[in-house]
C-alpha cells in the first residue's frame, strides 16, 4: 500500500497536482512509520522472550544482554526519560534476573524503580503491583530480612484480597508465603490469626 501511494503521488506531482501528491506522500510515510514501530515492538518482544529463556537456563549475562537490547528499543519508541509500563516490565525482568543470579542488591534497585513507575501509571492495587510485592518479599527473604519480607507478603495478601475472590489460587500462594516466613520466624501463632482473619472476610 505505501508503494502504491508513493507511485500515485509521483504521478500527481508530474501532473502538477501538488496537493494530491502531498496527501499520498504523507499517507505512505505514515504507513511506513507505523510499520517501523510495529517491527520495533516485535523485535523488543522477541528479545524479552530470549532474555527469559536465557534466565531459565541460568545464562544470566546473556539474559541481561537481551533485556538491555529490548530496553534500548523501547526507549527509542517511547523516549528515554518518559516512564512507560512496557519499559517498567523490562526493568522488572532485569531485576528478577539479578535476583536469580544472586545479586539481590541490584535486583532490589531495579524492582524499586519498577514499583515507582507502576505506582504512577497503574490503578491502585493493580495485579502487576501485587505480583511485584511478592518478588520484593522473596528477595528480602533471601537476604534474611524476614520481618521486611513479611511486610511485603502481608501487603501483597491484603491488596489481593480487595481485587480477587477469597479462594483464588494466587491468594492461596500468597498465604503460603506468609506461612513460610512465620515458620522461619517461629511465629506460628501469628499465622493462625492471619489465616482466621482471611477466612472471616
GROMACS .gro file of C-alpha atoms in nm, residues 4 14 20 30 56 65 70 77 80 89 91 105 107 111 119 124 136 139 141 146 151 165 187 196:
model
   24
    4UNK     CA    1   0.124   0.234  -0.445
   14UNK     CA    2   0.430   1.519  -1.253
   20UNK     CA    3  -0.298   1.539  -0.404
   30UNK     CA    4   0.262   0.738   0.795
   56UNK     CA    5   1.565  -2.005   3.281
   65UNK     CA    6   2.217  -0.851   2.737
   70UNK     CA    7   1.500  -0.469   2.441
   77UNK     CA    8   0.996   0.406   2.076
   80UNK     CA    9   1.450   0.762   2.726
   89UNK     CA   10   0.817  -0.459   3.292
   91UNK     CA   11   1.318  -0.343   3.436
  105UNK     CA   12   2.102  -0.556   4.593
  107UNK     CA   13   1.767  -0.681   4.195
  111UNK     CA   14   1.242  -0.359   4.128
  119UNK     CA   15   0.254   0.339   4.124
  124UNK     CA   16  -0.409   0.130   4.278
  136UNK     CA   17   1.037  -0.793   4.659
  139UNK     CA   18   1.432  -1.105   4.769
  141UNK     CA   19   1.359  -1.328   5.244
  146UNK     CA   20   1.240  -1.182   5.737
  151UNK     CA   21   0.559  -0.689   5.544
  165UNK     CA   22  -1.204  -1.386   4.512
  187UNK     CA   23   0.576  -1.736   6.499
  196UNK     CA   24  -0.853  -1.698   6.050
   0.00000   0.00000   0.00000
